[in-house]
Amino acid sequence: MNKQQLFENIKRKKSFLCVGLDTDIKKIPEHLLKEEDPLFAFNKAIIDATADLCIAYKPNLAFYESMGVKGWIAFEKTVNYIKRNYPDQFIIADAKRGDIGNTSAMYARTFFEELDIDSVTVAPYMGEDSVTPFLTYENKWVILLALTSNKGSHDFQLTEDPNGERLFEKVLRKSQEWANDEQMMYVVGATQGRAFEDIRKIVPNHFLLVPGVGAQGGSLEEVCKYGMNDTCGLIVNSSRGIIYVDKTENFAAASRQAAREVQAQMAEQLKKVTND
């Protein structure tokens, strides 16, 4: 999926919502534990309930890897289900991979050849040769960690060099030598507030994947005020705030309602760039 197709989906659905599939066997409704594949049964129900309200799904690999082979099977079934039934969805493998070049090449092969996923999150801190293997695939996206929403982001990402340049700013500037806004996005946590202003000065046209709205306390209005550009430029993720709002047999309907509420807010924000 290219950048224009992504924007067309956003305009058509009046949404830039990404539903994070952080599927924890210990948090899903108990009645699903009777299913042959509880993780997939949960994901399928969530996807069917929310697909018309969002433009992307983001399975977090840690939640599947924690289950060993069974988890990987559930992850692959989830990806295939989305591709088969909702082909307009942008799929993000939230894997945060990043290693020396030949290892990164194998990670890239896993997600872009074997699984044929649209994008993967990548850690940039081993430098160019750890990222470029992911950039050799046409119509695939690298989503580079830039400024995350966790408390520990202050430990490294916000540190300044003698010239006053913060580390996340260095990542943004340097990585633009590797790829353009048709192949690279950046992770920027919703809790970073007005830092979006500084980020947009460096990467005005790139899409930003924004976790942290909802359960983590980020403000959608603030993210849009400082981060939205003329092609929206935002994919805002919500995980716990949508998928775990209910633990009864009505969990999917409750998730749909939560997603609908976020989508309605997004529709209002999008009027600023779509003139609808």
Tab-separated table of C-alpha atoms in Angstrom:
chain	number	residue	atom	x	y	z
A	1	MET	CA	0.000	0.000	0.000
A	2	ASN	CA	1.451	3.350	-1.014
A	3	LYS	CA	1.056	6.716	0.667
A	4	GLN	CA	-1.745	7.946	-1.589
A	5	GLN	CA	-3.751	4.746	-1.084
A	6	LEU	CA	-3.373	5.123	2.659
A	7	PHE	CA	-4.649	8.699	2.535
A	8	GLU	CA	-7.575	7.663	0.316
A	9	ASN	CA	-8.579	5.072	2.927
A	10	ILE	CA	-8.363	7.703	5.645
A	11	LYS	CA	-10.639	10.061	3.704
A	12	ARG	CA	-13.113	7.328	2.750
A	13	LYS	CA	-13.471	5.988	6.301
A	14	LYS	CA	-13.094	9.380	7.976
A	15	SER	CA	-10.664	7.656	10.299
A	16	PHE	CA	-6.959	7.330	10.973
A	17	LEU	CA	-7.453	4.784	13.723
A	18	CYS	CA	-5.161	1.792	14.141
A	19	VAL	CA	-6.413	-0.963	16.420
A	20	GLY	CA	-3.560	-2.534	18.338
A	21	LEU	CA	-3.936	-6.289	18.684
A	22	ASP	CA	-2.002	-6.666	21.950
A	23	THR	CA	-3.731	-9.953	22.615
A	24	ASP	CA	-2.924	-11.375	26.035
A	25	ILE	CA	-4.219	-14.853	26.855
A	26	LYS	CA	-4.625	-13.688	30.486
A	27	LYS	CA	-6.847	-10.732	29.549
A	28	ILE	CA	-9.223	-12.061	26.909
A	29	PRO	CA	-12.758	-13.113	27.957
A	30	GLU	CA	-12.740	-16.457	29.732
A	31	HIS	CA	-15.303	-18.091	27.472
A	32	LEU	CA	-12.809	-17.876	24.583
A	33	LEU	CA	-10.380	-20.150	26.386
A	34	LYS	CA	-12.550	-23.057	25.270
A	35	GLU	CA	-11.738	-22.282	21.626
A	36	GLU	CA	-9.123	-24.265	19.727
A	37	ASP	CA	-7.164	-21.050	19.145
A	38	PRO	CA	-8.265	-18.472	21.745
A	39	LEU	CA	-5.941	-15.691	20.513
A	40	PHE	CA	-7.201	-15.928	16.956
A	41	ALA	CA	-10.838	-16.258	18.065
A	42	PHE	CA	-10.464	-13.019	20.033
A	43	ASN	CA	-8.683	-11.214	17.184
A	44	LYS	CA	-11.233	-12.334	14.608
A	45	ALA	CA	-14.107	-11.004	16.692
A	46	ILE	CA	-12.348	-7.669	17.288
A	47	ILE	CA	-11.455	-7.304	13.601
A	48	ASP	CA	-14.971	-8.095	12.381
A	49	ALA	CA	-16.382	-5.568	14.864
A	50	THR	CA	-14.025	-2.686	14.025
A	51	ALA	CA	-12.820	-3.054	10.432
A	52	ASP	CA	-15.125	-0.379	9.005
A	53	LEU	CA	-14.011	2.103	11.665
A	54	CYS	CA	-10.229	1.831	11.355
A	55	ILE	CA	-7.603	1.881	8.631
A	56	ALA	CA	-4.924	-0.298	10.228
A	57	TYR	CA	-4.246	-3.161	12.608
A	58	LYS	CA	-1.067	-3.504	14.648
A	59	PRO	CA	-0.373	-6.917	16.153
A	60	ASN	CA	2.333	-6.583	18.806
A	61	LEU	CA	4.674	-9.537	18.277
A	62	ALA	CA	5.612	-9.861	21.960
A	63	PHE	CA	2.096	-10.974	22.845
A	64	TYR	CA	2.261	-13.790	20.297
A	65	GLU	CA	5.873	-14.824	20.844
A	66	SER	CA	5.083	-15.269	24.543
A	67	MET	CA	2.902	-18.219	23.523
A	68	GLY	CA	5.607	-19.969	21.498
A	69	VAL	CA	4.569	-21.835	18.363
A	70	LYS	CA	0.865	-21.503	19.212
A	71	GLY	CA	1.247	-17.746	19.370
A	72	TRP	CA	3.039	-17.548	16.034
A	73	ILE	CA	0.290	-19.627	14.445
A	74	ALA	CA	-2.346	-17.270	15.864
A	75	PHE	CA	-0.384	-14.260	14.593
A	76	GLU	CA	-0.096	-15.687	11.077
A	77	LYS	CA	-3.775	-16.669	11.020
A	78	THR	CA	-4.684	-13.138	12.117
A	79	VAL	CA	-2.617	-11.543	9.366
A	80	ASN	CA	-4.059	-13.869	6.731
A	81	TYR	CA	-7.608	-13.246	7.957
A	82	ILE	CA	-7.190	-9.483	7.628
A	83	LYS	CA	-5.637	-9.738	4.179
A	84	ARG	CA	-8.318	-12.105	2.916
A	85	ASN	CA	-11.382	-10.350	4.354
A	86	TYR	CA	-10.340	-6.708	4.729
A	87	PRO	CA	-7.676	-6.074	2.068
A	88	ASP	CA	-7.886	-2.292	2.482
A	89	GLN	CA	-6.383	-2.530	5.971
A	90	PHE	CA	-2.786	-1.443	6.532
A	91	ILE	CA	-1.058	-4.119	8.627
A	92	ILE	CA	1.752	-3.164	10.995
A	93	ALA	CA	3.950	-5.846	12.525
A	94	ASP	CA	4.949	-4.190	15.779
A	95	ALA	CA	8.182	-6.127	16.160
A	96	LYS	CA	10.751	-3.393	16.889
A	97	ARG	CA	13.441	-5.341	15.093
A	98	GLY	CA	16.922	-4.008	14.411
A	99	ASP	CA	20.263	-5.793	14.269
A	100	ILE	CA	23.382	-6.036	12.110
A	101	GLY	CA	22.685	-6.105	8.397
A	102	ASN	CA	22.476	-9.822	7.648
A	103	THR	CA	20.212	-10.418	10.651
A	104	SER	CA	17.985	-7.489	9.710
A	105	ALA	CA	17.762	-8.961	6.203
A	106	MET	CA	16.307	-12.135	7.711
A	107	TYR	CA	13.816	-10.154	9.781
A	108	ALA	CA	12.802	-8.277	6.628
A	109	ARG	CA	12.383	-11.539	4.750
A	110	THR	CA	10.124	-12.864	7.524
A	111	PHE	CA	7.711	-9.949	7.486
A	112	PHE	CA	7.834	-8.779	3.886
A	113	GLU	CA	8.278	-12.048	1.964
A	114	GLU	CA	6.985	-14.883	4.125
A	115	LEU	CA	4.095	-12.964	5.747
A	116	ASP	CA	3.692	-10.190	3.134
A	117	ILE	CA	2.885	-7.579	5.776
A	118	ASP	CA	2.713	-3.883	4.848
A	119	SER	CA	5.078	-2.531	7.477
A	120	VAL	CA	7.276	-3.330	10.445
A	121	THR	CA	8.521	-1.236	13.350
A	122	VAL	CA	12.311	-0.993	13.454
A	123	ALA	CA	14.754	0.240	16.102
A	124	PRO	CA	17.312	2.612	14.534
A	125	TYR	CA	20.031	2.662	17.148
A	126	MET	CA	22.447	0.319	15.359
A	127	GLY	CA	22.495	2.702	12.420
A	128	GLU	CA	21.976	2.698	8.673
A	129	ASP	CA	23.085	-0.843	7.824
A	130	SER	CA	20.628	-2.262	10.364
A	131	VAL	CA	17.706	-0.466	8.693
A	132	THR	CA	18.434	-0.526	4.961
A	133	PRO	CA	17.686	-4.272	4.509
A	134	PHE	CA	14.047	-3.445	5.303
A	135	LEU	CA	14.065	-0.718	2.651
A	136	THR	CA	14.786	-2.952	-0.333
A	137	TYR	CA	11.141	-4.063	-0.650
A	138	GLU	CA	8.812	-2.166	-2.971
A	139	ASN	CA	5.567	-0.873	-1.443
A	140	LYS	CA	6.653	-1.899	2.054
A	141	TRP	CA	7.142	0.492	4.943
A	142	VAL	CA	9.692	0.880	7.707
A	143	ILE	CA	8.283	2.540	10.819
A	144	LEU	CA	11.289	3.837	12.714
A	145	LEU	CA	11.224	4.438	16.464
A	146	ALA	CA	11.757	8.151	17.029
A	147	LEU	CA	10.176	9.440	20.236
A	148	THR	CA	8.234	6.904	22.246
A	149	SER	CA	5.480	7.334	24.841
A	150	ASN	CA	7.043	5.486	27.768
A	151	LYS	CA	8.573	7.176	30.827
A	152	GLY	CA	12.041	5.868	29.938
A	153	SER	CA	12.068	7.804	26.665
A	154	HIS	CA	13.738	10.563	28.677
A	155	ASP	CA	16.736	8.341	29.414
A	156	PHE	CA	18.152	8.528	25.875
A	157	GLN	CA	15.770	9.948	23.276
A	158	LEU	CA	15.550	13.425	24.817
A	159	THR	CA	19.226	13.816	25.703
A	160	GLU	CA	21.010	16.692	23.952
A	161	ASP	CA	24.399	16.889	22.288
A	162	PRO	CA	26.689	19.932	22.815
A	163	ASN	CA	24.820	21.759	20.024
A	164	GLY	CA	21.450	21.274	21.664
A	165	GLU	CA	20.221	18.620	19.220
A	166	ARG	CA	18.201	15.923	20.921
A	167	LEU	CA	18.846	12.296	20.048
A	168	PHE	CA	15.399	11.739	18.523
A	169	GLU	CA	15.976	14.777	16.293
A	170	LYS	CA	19.258	13.283	15.125
A	171	VAL	CA	17.422	10.041	14.281
A	172	LEU	CA	14.839	11.967	12.250
A	173	ARG	CA	17.423	13.961	10.310
A	174	LYS	CA	19.880	11.146	9.639
A	175	SER	CA	17.266	8.581	8.617
A	176	GLN	CA	15.963	10.825	5.856
A	177	GLU	CA	19.192	10.028	4.023
A	178	TRP	CA	18.040	6.387	3.868
A	179	ALA	CA	14.479	6.714	2.557
A	180	ASN	CA	11.749	9.264	1.815
A	181	ASP	CA	8.181	9.744	3.027
A	182	GLU	CA	6.912	7.124	0.580
A	183	GLN	CA	8.696	4.331	2.438
A	184	MET	CA	9.420	5.463	5.971
A	185	MET	CA	7.236	6.478	8.899
A	186	TYR	CA	8.117	7.300	12.484
A	187	VAL	CA	6.795	6.213	15.872
A	188	VAL	CA	5.982	9.234	18.023
A	189	GLY	CA	4.169	8.719	21.314
A	190	ALA	CA	0.961	10.655	21.902
A	191	THR	CA	2.130	11.671	25.374
A	192	GLN	CA	4.884	13.827	23.884
A	193	GLY	CA	2.462	16.709	23.268
A	194	ARG	CA	4.017	19.805	21.731
A	195	ALA	CA	7.125	17.885	20.698
A	196	PHE	CA	5.066	17.143	17.588
A	197	GLU	CA	5.703	20.761	16.562
A	198	ASP	CA	9.458	20.173	16.608
A	199	ILE	CA	9.068	16.862	14.815
A	200	ARG	CA	7.011	18.399	12.015
A	201	LYS	CA	9.747	20.984	11.429
A	202	ILE	CA	12.085	18.101	10.550
A	203	VAL	CA	9.673	15.635	8.895
A	204	PRO	CA	6.718	17.710	7.647
A	205	ASN	CA	5.414	15.137	5.166
A	206	HIS	CA	6.001	11.760	6.786
A	207	PHE	CA	3.293	9.647	8.362
A	208	LEU	CA	3.629	9.237	12.112
A	209	LEU	CA	2.457	6.146	13.976
A	210	VAL	CA	1.158	7.465	17.276
A	211	PRO	CA	0.630	5.095	20.217
A	212	GLY	CA	-0.407	6.292	23.640
A	213	VAL	CA	-3.879	7.756	23.016
A	214	GLY	CA	-6.444	6.495	25.489
A	215	ALA	CA	-5.153	4.158	28.191
A	216	GLN	CA	-1.713	5.805	28.245
A	217	GLY	CA	-3.161	9.292	28.605
A	218	GLY	CA	-2.314	10.922	25.275
A	219	SER	CA	-4.673	13.577	23.888
A	220	LEU	CA	-6.023	13.012	20.373
A	221	GLU	CA	-6.869	16.696	20.030
A	222	GLU	CA	-3.331	17.737	20.950
A	223	VAL	CA	-1.766	15.162	18.625
A	224	CYS	CA	-3.877	16.487	15.742
A	225	LYS	CA	-3.242	20.133	16.576
A	226	TYR	CA	0.525	19.754	16.418
A	227	GLY	CA	1.005	16.645	14.279
A	228	MET	CA	-1.552	16.612	11.463
A	229	ASN	CA	-0.468	17.682	7.970
A	230	ASP	CA	-2.320	18.145	4.674
A	231	THR	CA	-2.485	14.383	4.029
A	232	CYS	CA	-3.451	13.711	7.667
A	233	GLY	CA	0.008	12.249	8.312
A	234	LEU	CA	-1.146	10.369	11.394
A	235	ILE	CA	-1.970	6.762	12.203
A	236	VAL	CA	-3.171	6.829	15.794
A	237	ASN	CA	-3.111	3.528	17.626
A	238	SER	CA	-5.345	2.421	20.463
A	239	SER	CA	-4.944	-1.021	21.973
A	240	ARG	CA	-6.219	-1.493	25.527
A	241	GLY	CA	-8.729	1.334	25.150
A	242	ILE	CA	-10.550	-0.649	22.472
A	243	ILE	CA	-9.868	-4.361	22.777
A	244	TYR	CA	-10.211	-4.733	26.557
A	245	VAL	CA	-13.183	-2.517	27.388
A	246	ASP	CA	-15.344	-5.548	28.177
A	247	LYS	CA	-14.652	-9.122	29.271
A	248	THR	CA	-18.112	-10.590	28.782
A	249	GLU	CA	-19.519	-12.364	25.743
A	250	ASN	CA	-20.433	-8.889	24.464
A	251	PHE	CA	-16.780	-7.846	24.256
A	252	ALA	CA	-16.780	-7.345	20.480
A	253	ALA	CA	-19.797	-5.022	20.533
A	254	ALA	CA	-18.208	-3.022	23.343
A	255	SER	CA	-14.970	-2.758	21.373
A	256	ARG	CA	-16.908	-1.551	18.362
A	257	GLN	CA	-18.538	1.179	20.428
A	258	ALA	CA	-15.167	2.297	21.779
A	259	ALA	CA	-13.731	2.381	18.260
A	260	ARG	CA	-16.757	4.281	16.972
A	261	GLU	CA	-16.264	6.977	19.612
A	262	VAL	CA	-12.622	7.461	18.586
A	263	GLN	CA	-13.518	7.426	14.889
A	264	ALA	CA	-16.135	10.136	15.430
A	265	GLN	CA	-13.512	12.376	17.042
A	266	MET	CA	-11.163	11.679	14.150
A	267	ALA	CA	-13.827	12.557	11.590
A	268	GLU	CA	-14.089	16.011	13.146
A	269	GLN	CA	-10.323	16.489	13.061
A	270	LEU	CA	-10.120	15.372	9.433
A	271	LYS	CA	-12.447	18.151	8.306
A	272	LYS	CA	-9.435	20.443	8.656
A	273	VAL	CA	-7.557	18.670	5.833
A	274	THR	CA	-10.264	17.089	3.646
A	275	ASN	CA	-12.723	19.995	3.423
A	276	ASP	CA	-15.632	17.585	3.964
